[in-house]
Amino acid sequence: MNSMIRNFIFVSILLPVAVSCSKKEEAPVLDAETDNVVFESPGGTKAVGVSLNPGQKLTALWQGDSWGKVSVREGNSGVNIVVGENTGIDERTANVVLASADLVKEIRVVQSGSAPFVEDLPGELGFMQFAEVRTVEFNSNVEEWTLSGKPQWVKKLEIKNKTLIIEVTENTGRQPREATVTVEGANIRKTLKITQDGIPAAGTYVNPIPAGLVLTGIVVSVSVTAFALSLTL
């Protein structure tokens, strides 16, 4: 009898403790299946699963430049990370910030750069003997270029905003002149040949007036002279 009483008292004490423990709320949880997401240069979409306790709400924020975005998947089960194409040659990074209850977690997003390229950059430019400034636009994903081998008669040689700018001085000599310039950027190396005519030889004359007008003038002049001679005779 005494044993039964003791068991009843023991159970009576433990039961409220067990009930109170079962009613205690679970601590919030926030965990992602990875903290580092890598994209190749073309970009795309990747899903990252997230673990939460029931009732928790998930929010996500893209932290970085506007080349990517993040959205929470249905049911707070994770996030979708979307990035656009990286046309530059440099790797770029951003962070996705997850938050739930008082917990915060970051996911690092990395995207590789594209292979460097250049299009429409000429291999040779020719100039007449006169001083001249010329610009040539080209297409490339390389931002920084170096140019070497500029001769003294080339006053300016530079690249700005995908535009080659070259200025040559007048060639006051009879001999033509030429130079080869090296253009380098990233792992691209190209050569540019620059040529310039000399002053034409004595007796050589390039008439800027259209040939038809010159010939007409000569015909008229001869005709008038012939008419004058016929009157004299």
Coordinates of C-alpha atoms in Angstrom, one line a residue:
M1 CA 0.0 0.0 0.0
N2 CA 2.8 2.4 0.9
S3 CA 4.5 1.5 -2.4
M4 CA 1.4 2.4 -4.4
I5 CA 1.1 5.8 -2.7
R6 CA 4.8 6.6 -3.3
N7 CA 4.3 5.8 -7.1
F8 CA 1.3 8.0 -7.3
I9 CA 3.1 10.9 -5.7
F10 CA 6.0 10.4 -8.1
V11 CA 3.8 10.4 -11.2
S12 CA 1.9 13.4 -9.9
I13 CA 5.1 15.4 -9.7
L14 CA 6.5 14.4 -13.1
L15 CA 3.3 14.8 -15.1
P16 CA 3.1 18.7 -14.9
V17 CA 6.8 18.9 -15.7
A18 CA 6.3 16.8 -18.8
V19 CA 3.3 18.8 -19.9
S20 CA 5.1 22.1 -19.4
C21 CA 8.0 20.8 -21.5
S22 CA 5.8 19.7 -24.3
K23 CA 4.2 23.2 -24.5
K24 CA 7.6 25.0 -24.7
E25 CA 8.2 26.5 -28.2
E26 CA 11.1 25.2 -30.3
A27 CA 14.0 27.5 -30.8
P28 CA 14.1 29.0 -34.3
V29 CA 16.4 27.4 -36.9
L30 CA 18.0 28.8 -40.0
D31 CA 20.3 26.7 -42.1
A32 CA 21.2 26.6 -45.8
E33 CA 22.4 23.5 -47.7
T34 CA 25.4 25.6 -48.9
D35 CA 27.0 28.9 -48.2
N36 CA 28.8 29.3 -51.5
V37 CA 27.1 29.2 -55.0
V38 CA 29.2 29.4 -58.2
F39 CA 28.0 30.3 -61.7
E40 CA 29.8 30.2 -65.0
S41 CA 29.9 33.3 -67.2
P42 CA 26.6 32.6 -69.1
G43 CA 24.7 32.8 -65.8
G44 CA 21.4 30.9 -65.0
T45 CA 19.3 29.9 -62.0
K46 CA 20.3 27.8 -59.0
A47 CA 18.1 26.6 -56.1
V48 CA 19.4 26.5 -52.5
G49 CA 17.4 24.6 -49.9
V50 CA 16.8 26.1 -46.5
S51 CA 15.9 24.5 -43.2
L52 CA 13.4 26.2 -40.8
N53 CA 11.2 25.1 -37.9
P54 CA 7.5 25.0 -38.5
G55 CA 5.9 28.5 -38.5
Q56 CA 9.1 30.4 -39.4
K57 CA 9.0 32.8 -42.2
L58 CA 12.0 33.3 -44.6
T59 CA 13.1 36.5 -46.2
A60 CA 16.0 36.9 -48.7
L61 CA 17.9 39.9 -49.9
W62 CA 20.4 40.3 -52.8
Q63 CA 23.4 42.3 -51.6
G64 CA 25.5 43.5 -54.5
D65 CA 25.3 45.0 -58.0
S66 CA 22.3 44.5 -60.1
W67 CA 23.6 41.5 -62.1
G68 CA 21.6 39.0 -59.9
K69 CA 18.5 38.6 -57.8
V70 CA 17.0 36.2 -55.3
S71 CA 13.5 35.0 -54.5
V72 CA 12.0 32.8 -51.7
R73 CA 10.6 29.5 -52.9
E74 CA 7.0 28.4 -52.1
G75 CA 6.6 27.2 -48.6
N76 CA 9.8 28.9 -47.4
S77 CA 11.6 25.7 -48.5
G78 CA 14.6 27.7 -49.9
V79 CA 15.6 30.3 -52.4
N80 CA 16.2 30.7 -56.2
I81 CA 19.3 32.7 -57.2
V82 CA 19.3 34.1 -60.7
V83 CA 22.3 35.8 -62.4
G84 CA 22.7 37.3 -65.8
E85 CA 25.6 36.8 -68.3
N86 CA 29.0 38.1 -67.2
T87 CA 30.4 39.6 -70.5
G88 CA 33.4 41.1 -68.7
I89 CA 36.7 39.2 -68.1
D90 CA 36.7 39.7 -64.3
E91 CA 35.1 37.4 -61.7
R92 CA 32.4 39.1 -59.7
T93 CA 30.9 38.4 -56.3
A94 CA 27.8 39.2 -54.3
N95 CA 25.9 38.0 -51.2
V96 CA 22.5 36.6 -50.5
V97 CA 21.3 37.4 -47.0
L98 CA 18.8 35.1 -45.5
A99 CA 16.8 36.1 -42.4
S100 CA 14.2 34.3 -40.2
A101 CA 13.2 35.2 -36.6
D102 CA 16.3 36.7 -35.1
L103 CA 18.7 34.6 -37.2
V104 CA 20.7 35.8 -40.3
K105 CA 22.8 33.7 -42.7
E106 CA 24.8 34.7 -45.8
I107 CA 25.4 32.8 -49.0
R108 CA 28.3 34.0 -51.2
V109 CA 27.6 34.1 -54.9
V110 CA 30.5 33.9 -57.4
Q111 CA 30.4 34.2 -61.1
S112 CA 33.4 33.6 -63.4
G113 CA 34.3 36.1 -66.2
S114 CA 34.2 35.5 -70.0
A115 CA 37.2 34.9 -72.2
P116 CA 38.7 38.1 -73.5
F117 CA 38.0 39.0 -77.1
V118 CA 38.5 41.9 -79.6
E119 CA 36.8 42.6 -82.9
D120 CA 37.2 45.2 -85.7
L121 CA 40.6 46.4 -84.4
P122 CA 42.5 47.0 -87.7
G123 CA 45.9 45.5 -88.4
E124 CA 47.0 48.4 -90.6
L125 CA 46.2 52.1 -91.1
G126 CA 47.5 54.2 -94.0
F127 CA 47.7 58.0 -94.2
M128 CA 48.5 60.6 -96.8
Q129 CA 51.4 63.0 -96.2
F130 CA 49.1 65.5 -94.4
A131 CA 48.6 65.8 -90.7
E132 CA 45.5 63.9 -89.6
V133 CA 43.5 62.7 -86.6
R134 CA 41.6 59.4 -87.1
T135 CA 39.4 57.4 -84.7
V136 CA 38.5 53.7 -85.1
E137 CA 35.8 52.1 -83.0
F138 CA 36.0 48.4 -82.2
N139 CA 34.3 45.8 -80.0
S140 CA 35.9 44.1 -77.0
N141 CA 35.3 43.1 -73.4
V142 CA 38.8 44.2 -72.4
E143 CA 38.8 47.6 -70.6
E144 CA 42.5 48.3 -70.2
W145 CA 45.0 48.4 -73.0
T146 CA 48.7 49.3 -73.4
L147 CA 50.2 50.5 -76.6
S148 CA 54.0 50.4 -77.3
G149 CA 56.3 51.3 -80.2
K150 CA 54.8 54.7 -81.0
P151 CA 57.2 56.6 -83.3
Q152 CA 57.9 60.4 -83.0
W153 CA 55.8 61.3 -86.0
V154 CA 52.7 59.8 -84.4
K155 CA 51.6 62.6 -82.1
K156 CA 48.8 60.7 -80.3
L157 CA 48.1 57.0 -80.0
E158 CA 45.6 55.8 -77.4
I159 CA 42.5 53.7 -76.7
K160 CA 39.5 55.2 -74.9
N161 CA 36.0 53.6 -74.5
K162 CA 36.7 51.0 -77.2
T163 CA 37.9 53.7 -79.6
L164 CA 41.4 53.8 -81.1
I165 CA 42.6 57.4 -81.5
I166 CA 45.6 58.2 -83.7
E167 CA 47.1 61.5 -84.8
V168 CA 49.9 61.8 -87.3
T169 CA 52.0 64.8 -88.1
E170 CA 52.6 66.0 -91.6
N171 CA 55.3 64.2 -93.5
T172 CA 57.5 67.0 -95.0
G173 CA 59.9 64.6 -96.6
R174 CA 59.8 62.7 -99.9
Q175 CA 60.2 59.3 -98.3
P176 CA 57.1 57.4 -97.0
R177 CA 57.3 56.3 -93.4
E178 CA 55.9 53.4 -91.4
A179 CA 55.9 51.9 -87.9
T180 CA 54.5 48.9 -86.1
V181 CA 52.7 49.4 -82.8
T182 CA 51.9 46.6 -80.3
V183 CA 48.5 46.6 -78.7
E184 CA 48.0 44.5 -75.6
G185 CA 45.1 43.8 -73.2
A186 CA 44.4 40.8 -70.9
N187 CA 46.0 37.9 -72.8
I188 CA 45.4 39.5 -76.2
R189 CA 48.4 40.8 -78.2
K190 CA 47.9 42.4 -81.7
T191 CA 50.1 44.5 -84.0
L192 CA 49.1 47.7 -85.8
K193 CA 51.1 48.8 -88.9
I194 CA 51.0 52.6 -89.5
T195 CA 52.1 54.0 -92.9
Q196 CA 52.2 57.5 -94.2
D197 CA 53.0 58.8 -97.7
G198 CA 55.8 61.3 -98.4
I199 CA 55.5 64.4 -100.5
P200 CA 55.0 63.5 -104.2
A201 CA 58.0 63.8 -106.5
A202 CA 58.5 67.0 -108.5
G203 CA 56.1 67.3 -111.5
T204 CA 53.5 65.0 -109.8
Y205 CA 50.3 66.9 -109.2
V206 CA 47.1 65.6 -107.9
N207 CA 44.3 68.1 -109.0
P208 CA 41.5 68.2 -106.5
I209 CA 39.1 69.5 -109.2
P210 CA 37.1 66.8 -110.9
A211 CA 38.7 65.6 -114.1
G212 CA 35.7 66.3 -116.3
L213 CA 35.8 70.0 -115.4
V214 CA 39.5 70.3 -116.1
L215 CA 39.1 68.7 -119.5
T216 CA 36.2 70.9 -120.4
G217 CA 38.2 73.9 -119.5
I218 CA 41.1 72.8 -121.8
V219 CA 38.7 72.2 -124.7
V220 CA 37.1 75.6 -124.3
S221 CA 40.5 77.3 -124.1
V222 CA 41.7 75.6 -127.3
S223 CA 38.5 76.4 -129.1
V224 CA 38.8 80.1 -128.3
T225 CA 42.4 80.2 -129.4
A226 CA 41.6 78.5 -132.7
F227 CA 38.8 81.0 -133.3
A228 CA 41.1 83.9 -132.7
L229 CA 43.7 82.6 -135.1
S230 CA 41.1 82.1 -137.8
L231 CA 40.0 85.7 -137.6
T232 CA 43.6 87.0 -137.8
L233 CA 44.2 85.0 -141.0

